[in-house]
Coordinates of C-alpha atoms and ligand atoms in Angstrom, one line a residue:
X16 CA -6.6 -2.8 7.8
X17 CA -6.4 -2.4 4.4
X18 CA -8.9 -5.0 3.0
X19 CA -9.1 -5.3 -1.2
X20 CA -12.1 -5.8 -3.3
X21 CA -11.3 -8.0 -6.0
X22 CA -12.4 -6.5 -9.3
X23 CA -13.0 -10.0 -10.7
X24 CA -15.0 -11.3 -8.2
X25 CA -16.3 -8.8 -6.0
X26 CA -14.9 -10.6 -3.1
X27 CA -13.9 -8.4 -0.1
X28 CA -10.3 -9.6 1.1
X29 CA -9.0 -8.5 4.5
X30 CA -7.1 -9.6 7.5
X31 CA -7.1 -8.5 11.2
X32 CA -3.8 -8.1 13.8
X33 CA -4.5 -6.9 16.7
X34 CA -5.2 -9.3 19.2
X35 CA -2.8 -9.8 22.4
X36 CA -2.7 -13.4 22.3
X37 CA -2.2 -16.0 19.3
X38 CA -3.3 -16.1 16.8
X39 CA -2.3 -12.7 16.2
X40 CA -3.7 -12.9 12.7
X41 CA -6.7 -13.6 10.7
X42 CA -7.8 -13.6 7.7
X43 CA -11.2 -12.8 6.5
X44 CA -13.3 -12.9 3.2
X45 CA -16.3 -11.4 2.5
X46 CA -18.6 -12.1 -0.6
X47 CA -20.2 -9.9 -3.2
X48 CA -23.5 -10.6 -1.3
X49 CA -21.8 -8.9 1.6
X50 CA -21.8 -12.6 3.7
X51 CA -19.0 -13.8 6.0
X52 CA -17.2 -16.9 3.9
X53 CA -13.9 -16.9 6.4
X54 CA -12.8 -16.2 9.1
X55 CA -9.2 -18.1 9.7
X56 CA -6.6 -18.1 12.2
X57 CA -3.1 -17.4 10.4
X58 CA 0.3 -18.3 12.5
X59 CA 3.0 -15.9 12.7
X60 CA 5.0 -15.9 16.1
X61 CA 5.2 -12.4 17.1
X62 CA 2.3 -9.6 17.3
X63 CA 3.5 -7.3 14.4
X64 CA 2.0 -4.4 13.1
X65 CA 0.5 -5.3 9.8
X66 CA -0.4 -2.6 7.5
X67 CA -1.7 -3.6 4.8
X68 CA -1.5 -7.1 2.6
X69 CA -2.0 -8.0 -0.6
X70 CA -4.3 -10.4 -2.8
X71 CA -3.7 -11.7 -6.6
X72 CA -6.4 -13.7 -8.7
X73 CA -5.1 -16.9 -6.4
X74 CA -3.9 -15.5 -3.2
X75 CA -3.8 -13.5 -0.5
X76 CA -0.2 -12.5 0.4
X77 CA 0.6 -11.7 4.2
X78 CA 3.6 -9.5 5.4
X79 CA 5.1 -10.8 8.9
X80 CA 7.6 -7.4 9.1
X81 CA 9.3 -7.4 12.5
X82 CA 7.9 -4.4 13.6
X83 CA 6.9 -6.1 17.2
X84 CA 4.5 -5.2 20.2
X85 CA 6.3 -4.5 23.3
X86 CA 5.0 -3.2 25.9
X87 CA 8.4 -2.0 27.5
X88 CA 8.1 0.6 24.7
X89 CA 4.9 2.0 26.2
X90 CA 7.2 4.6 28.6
X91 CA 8.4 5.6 24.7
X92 CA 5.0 6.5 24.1
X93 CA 4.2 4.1 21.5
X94 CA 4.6 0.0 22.2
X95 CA 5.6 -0.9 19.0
X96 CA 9.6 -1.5 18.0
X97 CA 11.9 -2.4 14.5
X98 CA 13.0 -5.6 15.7
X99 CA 15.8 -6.7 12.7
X100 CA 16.1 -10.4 15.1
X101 CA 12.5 -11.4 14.4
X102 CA 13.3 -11.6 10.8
X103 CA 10.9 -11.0 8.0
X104 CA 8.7 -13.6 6.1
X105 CA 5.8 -13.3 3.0
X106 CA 2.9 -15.6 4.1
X107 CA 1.3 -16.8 0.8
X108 CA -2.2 -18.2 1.3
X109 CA -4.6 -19.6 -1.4
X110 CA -7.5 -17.1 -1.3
X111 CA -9.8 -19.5 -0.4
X112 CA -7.8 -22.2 1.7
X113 CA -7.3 -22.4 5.0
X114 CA -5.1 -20.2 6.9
X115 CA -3.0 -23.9 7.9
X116 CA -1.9 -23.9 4.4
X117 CA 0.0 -20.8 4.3
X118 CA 3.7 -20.6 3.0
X119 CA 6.0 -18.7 4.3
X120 CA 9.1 -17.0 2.7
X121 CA 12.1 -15.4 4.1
X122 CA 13.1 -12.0 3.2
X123 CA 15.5 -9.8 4.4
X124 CA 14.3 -7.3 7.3
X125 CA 12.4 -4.2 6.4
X126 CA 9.1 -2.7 6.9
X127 CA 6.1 -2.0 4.8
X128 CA 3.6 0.1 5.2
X129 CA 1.7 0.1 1.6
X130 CA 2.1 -2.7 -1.0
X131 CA 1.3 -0.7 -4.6
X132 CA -0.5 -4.5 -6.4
X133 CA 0.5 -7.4 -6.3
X134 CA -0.1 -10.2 -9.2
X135 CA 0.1 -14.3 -10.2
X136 CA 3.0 -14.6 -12.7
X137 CA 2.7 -18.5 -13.4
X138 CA 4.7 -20.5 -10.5
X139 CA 5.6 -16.4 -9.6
X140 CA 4.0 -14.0 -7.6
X141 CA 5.4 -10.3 -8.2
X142 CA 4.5 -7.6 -5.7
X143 CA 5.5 -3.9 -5.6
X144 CA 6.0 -2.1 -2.4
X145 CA 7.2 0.8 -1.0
X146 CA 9.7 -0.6 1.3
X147 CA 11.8 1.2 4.2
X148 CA 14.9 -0.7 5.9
X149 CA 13.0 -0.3 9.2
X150 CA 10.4 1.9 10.8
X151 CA 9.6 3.3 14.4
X152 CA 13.7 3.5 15.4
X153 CA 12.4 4.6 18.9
X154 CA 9.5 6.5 18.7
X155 CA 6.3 6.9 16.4
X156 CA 7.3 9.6 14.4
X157 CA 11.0 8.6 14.2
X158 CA 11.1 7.1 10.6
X159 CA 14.3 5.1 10.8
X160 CA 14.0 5.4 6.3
X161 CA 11.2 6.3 3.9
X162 CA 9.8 3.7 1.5
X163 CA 10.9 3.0 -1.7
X164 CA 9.5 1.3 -4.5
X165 CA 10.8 -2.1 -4.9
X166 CA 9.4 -5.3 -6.5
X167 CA 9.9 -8.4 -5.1
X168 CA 8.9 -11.8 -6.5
X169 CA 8.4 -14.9 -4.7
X170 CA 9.5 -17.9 -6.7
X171 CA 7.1 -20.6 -4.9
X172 CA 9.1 -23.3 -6.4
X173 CA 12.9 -22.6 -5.1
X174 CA 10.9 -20.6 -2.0
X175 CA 13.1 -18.1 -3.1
X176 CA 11.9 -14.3 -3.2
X177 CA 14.2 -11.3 -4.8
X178 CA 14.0 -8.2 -4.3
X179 CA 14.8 -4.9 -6.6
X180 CA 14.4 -1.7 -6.0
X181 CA 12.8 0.2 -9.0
X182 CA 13.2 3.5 -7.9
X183 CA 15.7 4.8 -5.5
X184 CA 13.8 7.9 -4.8
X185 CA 11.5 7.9 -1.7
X186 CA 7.8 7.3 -2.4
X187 CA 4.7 5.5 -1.1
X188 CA 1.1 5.6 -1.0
X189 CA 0.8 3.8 -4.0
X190 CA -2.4 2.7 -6.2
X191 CA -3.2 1.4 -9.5
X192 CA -6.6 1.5 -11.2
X193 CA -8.9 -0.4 -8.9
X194 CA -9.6 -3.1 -11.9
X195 CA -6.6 -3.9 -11.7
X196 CA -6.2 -5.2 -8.5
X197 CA -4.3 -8.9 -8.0
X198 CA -3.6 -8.1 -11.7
X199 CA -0.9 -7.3 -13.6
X200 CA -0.8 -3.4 -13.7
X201 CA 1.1 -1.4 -16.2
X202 CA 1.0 1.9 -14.1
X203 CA 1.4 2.6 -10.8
X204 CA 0.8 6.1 -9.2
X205 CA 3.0 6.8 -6.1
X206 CA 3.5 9.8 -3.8
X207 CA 6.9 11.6 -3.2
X208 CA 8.1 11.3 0.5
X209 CA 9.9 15.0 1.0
X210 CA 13.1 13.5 2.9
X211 CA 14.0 10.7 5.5
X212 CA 11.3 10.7 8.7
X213 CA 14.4 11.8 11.0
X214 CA 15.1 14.9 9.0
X215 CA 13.1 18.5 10.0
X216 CA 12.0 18.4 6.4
X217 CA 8.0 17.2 6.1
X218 CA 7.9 13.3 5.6
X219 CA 5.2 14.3 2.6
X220 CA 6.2 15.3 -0.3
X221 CA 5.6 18.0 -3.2
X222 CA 5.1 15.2 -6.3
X223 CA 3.0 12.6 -7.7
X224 CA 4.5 9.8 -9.8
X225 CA 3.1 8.0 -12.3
X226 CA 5.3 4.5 -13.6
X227 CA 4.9 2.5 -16.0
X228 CA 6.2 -0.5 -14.6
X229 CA 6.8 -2.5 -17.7
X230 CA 9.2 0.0 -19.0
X231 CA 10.7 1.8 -15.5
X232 CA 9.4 4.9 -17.2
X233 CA 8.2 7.8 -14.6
X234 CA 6.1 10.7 -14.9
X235 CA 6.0 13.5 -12.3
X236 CA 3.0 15.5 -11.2
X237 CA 4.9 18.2 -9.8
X238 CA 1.9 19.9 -7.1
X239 CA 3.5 23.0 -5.9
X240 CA 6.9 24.0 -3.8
X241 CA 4.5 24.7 -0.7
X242 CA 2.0 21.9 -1.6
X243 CA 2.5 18.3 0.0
X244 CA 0.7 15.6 -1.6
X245 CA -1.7 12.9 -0.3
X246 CA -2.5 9.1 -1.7
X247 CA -3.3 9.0 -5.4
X248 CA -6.2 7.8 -6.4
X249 CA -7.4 6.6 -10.0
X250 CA -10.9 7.5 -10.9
X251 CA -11.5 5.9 -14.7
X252 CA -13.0 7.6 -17.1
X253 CA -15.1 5.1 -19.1
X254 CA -16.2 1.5 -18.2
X255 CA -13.8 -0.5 -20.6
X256 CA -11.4 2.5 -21.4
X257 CA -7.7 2.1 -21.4
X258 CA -5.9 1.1 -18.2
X259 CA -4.8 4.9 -17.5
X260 CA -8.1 6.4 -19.3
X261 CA -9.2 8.8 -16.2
X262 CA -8.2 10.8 -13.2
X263 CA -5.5 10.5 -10.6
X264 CA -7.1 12.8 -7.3
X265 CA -5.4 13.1 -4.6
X266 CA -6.0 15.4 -1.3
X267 CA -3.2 18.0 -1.0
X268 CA -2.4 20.6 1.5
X269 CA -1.0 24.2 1.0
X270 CA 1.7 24.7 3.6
X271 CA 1.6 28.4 2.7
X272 CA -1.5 29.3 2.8
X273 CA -3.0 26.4 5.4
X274 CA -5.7 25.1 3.0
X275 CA -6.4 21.5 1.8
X276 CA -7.4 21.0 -1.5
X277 CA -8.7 18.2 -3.9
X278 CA -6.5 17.8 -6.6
X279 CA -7.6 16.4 -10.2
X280 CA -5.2 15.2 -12.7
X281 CA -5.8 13.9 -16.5
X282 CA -3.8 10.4 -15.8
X283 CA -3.0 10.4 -19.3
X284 CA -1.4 13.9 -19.5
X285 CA 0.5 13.5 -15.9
X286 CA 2.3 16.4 -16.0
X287 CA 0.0 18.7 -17.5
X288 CA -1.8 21.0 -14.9
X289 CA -5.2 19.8 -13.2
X290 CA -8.0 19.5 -15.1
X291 CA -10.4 21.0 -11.4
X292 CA -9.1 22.2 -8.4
X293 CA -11.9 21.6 -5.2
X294 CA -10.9 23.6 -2.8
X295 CA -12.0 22.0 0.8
X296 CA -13.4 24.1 3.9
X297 CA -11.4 22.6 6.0
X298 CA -7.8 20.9 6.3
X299 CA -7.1 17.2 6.0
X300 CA -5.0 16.0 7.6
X301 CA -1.9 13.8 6.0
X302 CA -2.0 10.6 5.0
X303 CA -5.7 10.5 5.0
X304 CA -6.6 7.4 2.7
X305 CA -9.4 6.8 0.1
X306 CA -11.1 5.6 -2.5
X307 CA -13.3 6.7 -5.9
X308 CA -16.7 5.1 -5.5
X309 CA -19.0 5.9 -8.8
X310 CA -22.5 6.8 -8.5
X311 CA -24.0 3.9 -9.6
X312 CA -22.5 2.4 -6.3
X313 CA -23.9 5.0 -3.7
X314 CA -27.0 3.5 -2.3
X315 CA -29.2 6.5 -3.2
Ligands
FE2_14 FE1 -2.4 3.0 5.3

């Protein structure tokens, strides 16, 4: 799920988790050439569903959240359950190590379903998330909490890892320019969550934000009172232009008038009205994720 290309070196980063018998995990990397270079077994006890990871110019960064298979759950309809006694635990890896010499880290119980970036900060590693206290209370779409985007860093000399949350509004879906990737990213661009999962009000919300995490400040893309929003993705503009010189798009659909739509945003005039609309023949559906690819990368 969720596999990275590093910007630097063109690497493909990913891991796998499902697999009913240990090792539930592995990790895998994938050169620029396209060519298998790992495949490694990675320990964690339980079968958890793992999202999404993360990767920094060093590492690759595991998230053992106790969101656990169980099979009893199946007459729920879905056999996966928030399990606060499994605890929680960061697995960092050396990108190119073996999966033997990962670390583990405690943290306090939560689920995650989209890191933002994650980056080396000397003996630090600082990761932002959009974390939720727990997820799948008792069925799939029974959102204990929303995300919320927090940044945690993992001292890797104490083995200590704080946690603060940066915003206390809900949000997730979040991207940074793809260069930046296991970098440190000044801006972030999230995507409001209308209202706790529980709650008749649609989990996807009306906003884009745009952070600038250096500074806390935030930016709002505000897409319309009927409009709920989709994964933000940054498109730049030029090759070696500034880190927010280009185009946040995101797909959007139009509760009101039951049309999906394409959405196209200066990034460097956020609030400001799209710069095109593309209005799409047919809906997509939420949570859909992707990814700008430029032309000189589409095998023509
Ligand atoms: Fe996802």
């Amino acid at each position: 799920m969720h596999p990275k290309i590093c910007p630097i070196t063109g690497d493909l980063l990913a891991f796998s988790y499902f697999s009913f018998q240990p090792p539930y995990v592995h990790y895998i990397r994938v050169g620029a050439d396209g060519k298998l270079k790992q495949l490694d077994p990675i320990d964690v006890p339980n079968m958890v569903m793992m999202h999404d990871f993360n990767i920094t110019q060093n590492n690759v960064i595991f998230m053992d959240l106790p969101v656990v298979f169980d099979l009893g759950e199946l007459a729920n309809g879905f056999p996966f359950k928030f399990s606060r006694d499994a605890g929680a635990r960061l697995g960092v890896m050396p990108r190119d190590g073996r999966g033997s010499d990962t670390r583990w880290f405690e943290i306090d119980p939560c689920y995650v379903f989209h890191p933002v970036n994650a980056y080396d900060d000397g003996t630090n590693i600082v990761i932002h998330v959009s974390r939720q206290n727990e997820a799948f209370g008792s069925s799939s779409d029974d959102y204990a909490e929303v995300g919320r985007l927090y940044k945690w860093t993992i001292d890797t000399v104490t083995g200590k890892v704080s946690e603060e949350m940066v915003d206390d509004r809900p949000g997730d879906f979040g991207r940074v320019n793809d260069k930046y990737v296991g970098s440190k990213a000044r801006f972030a661009y999230l995507m409001s969550l209308g209202g706790e999962g529980n709650s008749e009000e649609p989990v996807y919300g009306n906003s884009l934000w745009k952070y600038d995490l250096t500074t806390g400040q935030c930016w709002e893309h505000h897409l319309g009172a009927t409009t709920r929003g989709g994964e933000p993705v940054f498109a730049p503009s030029s090759h070696n232009g500034a880190e927010d010189e280009g185009y946040v798009m995101t797909i959007v659909h139009d509760t009101a008038a039951e049309k999906s739509r394409l959405v196209i945003i200066d990034a460097q005039n956020f609030n400001g009205p799209p710069v095109a609309t593309i209005h799409l023949p047919q809906r997509v559906p939420y949570g859909a994720h992707g990814n700008w690819v430029p032309h000189n990368l589409v095998p023509m």
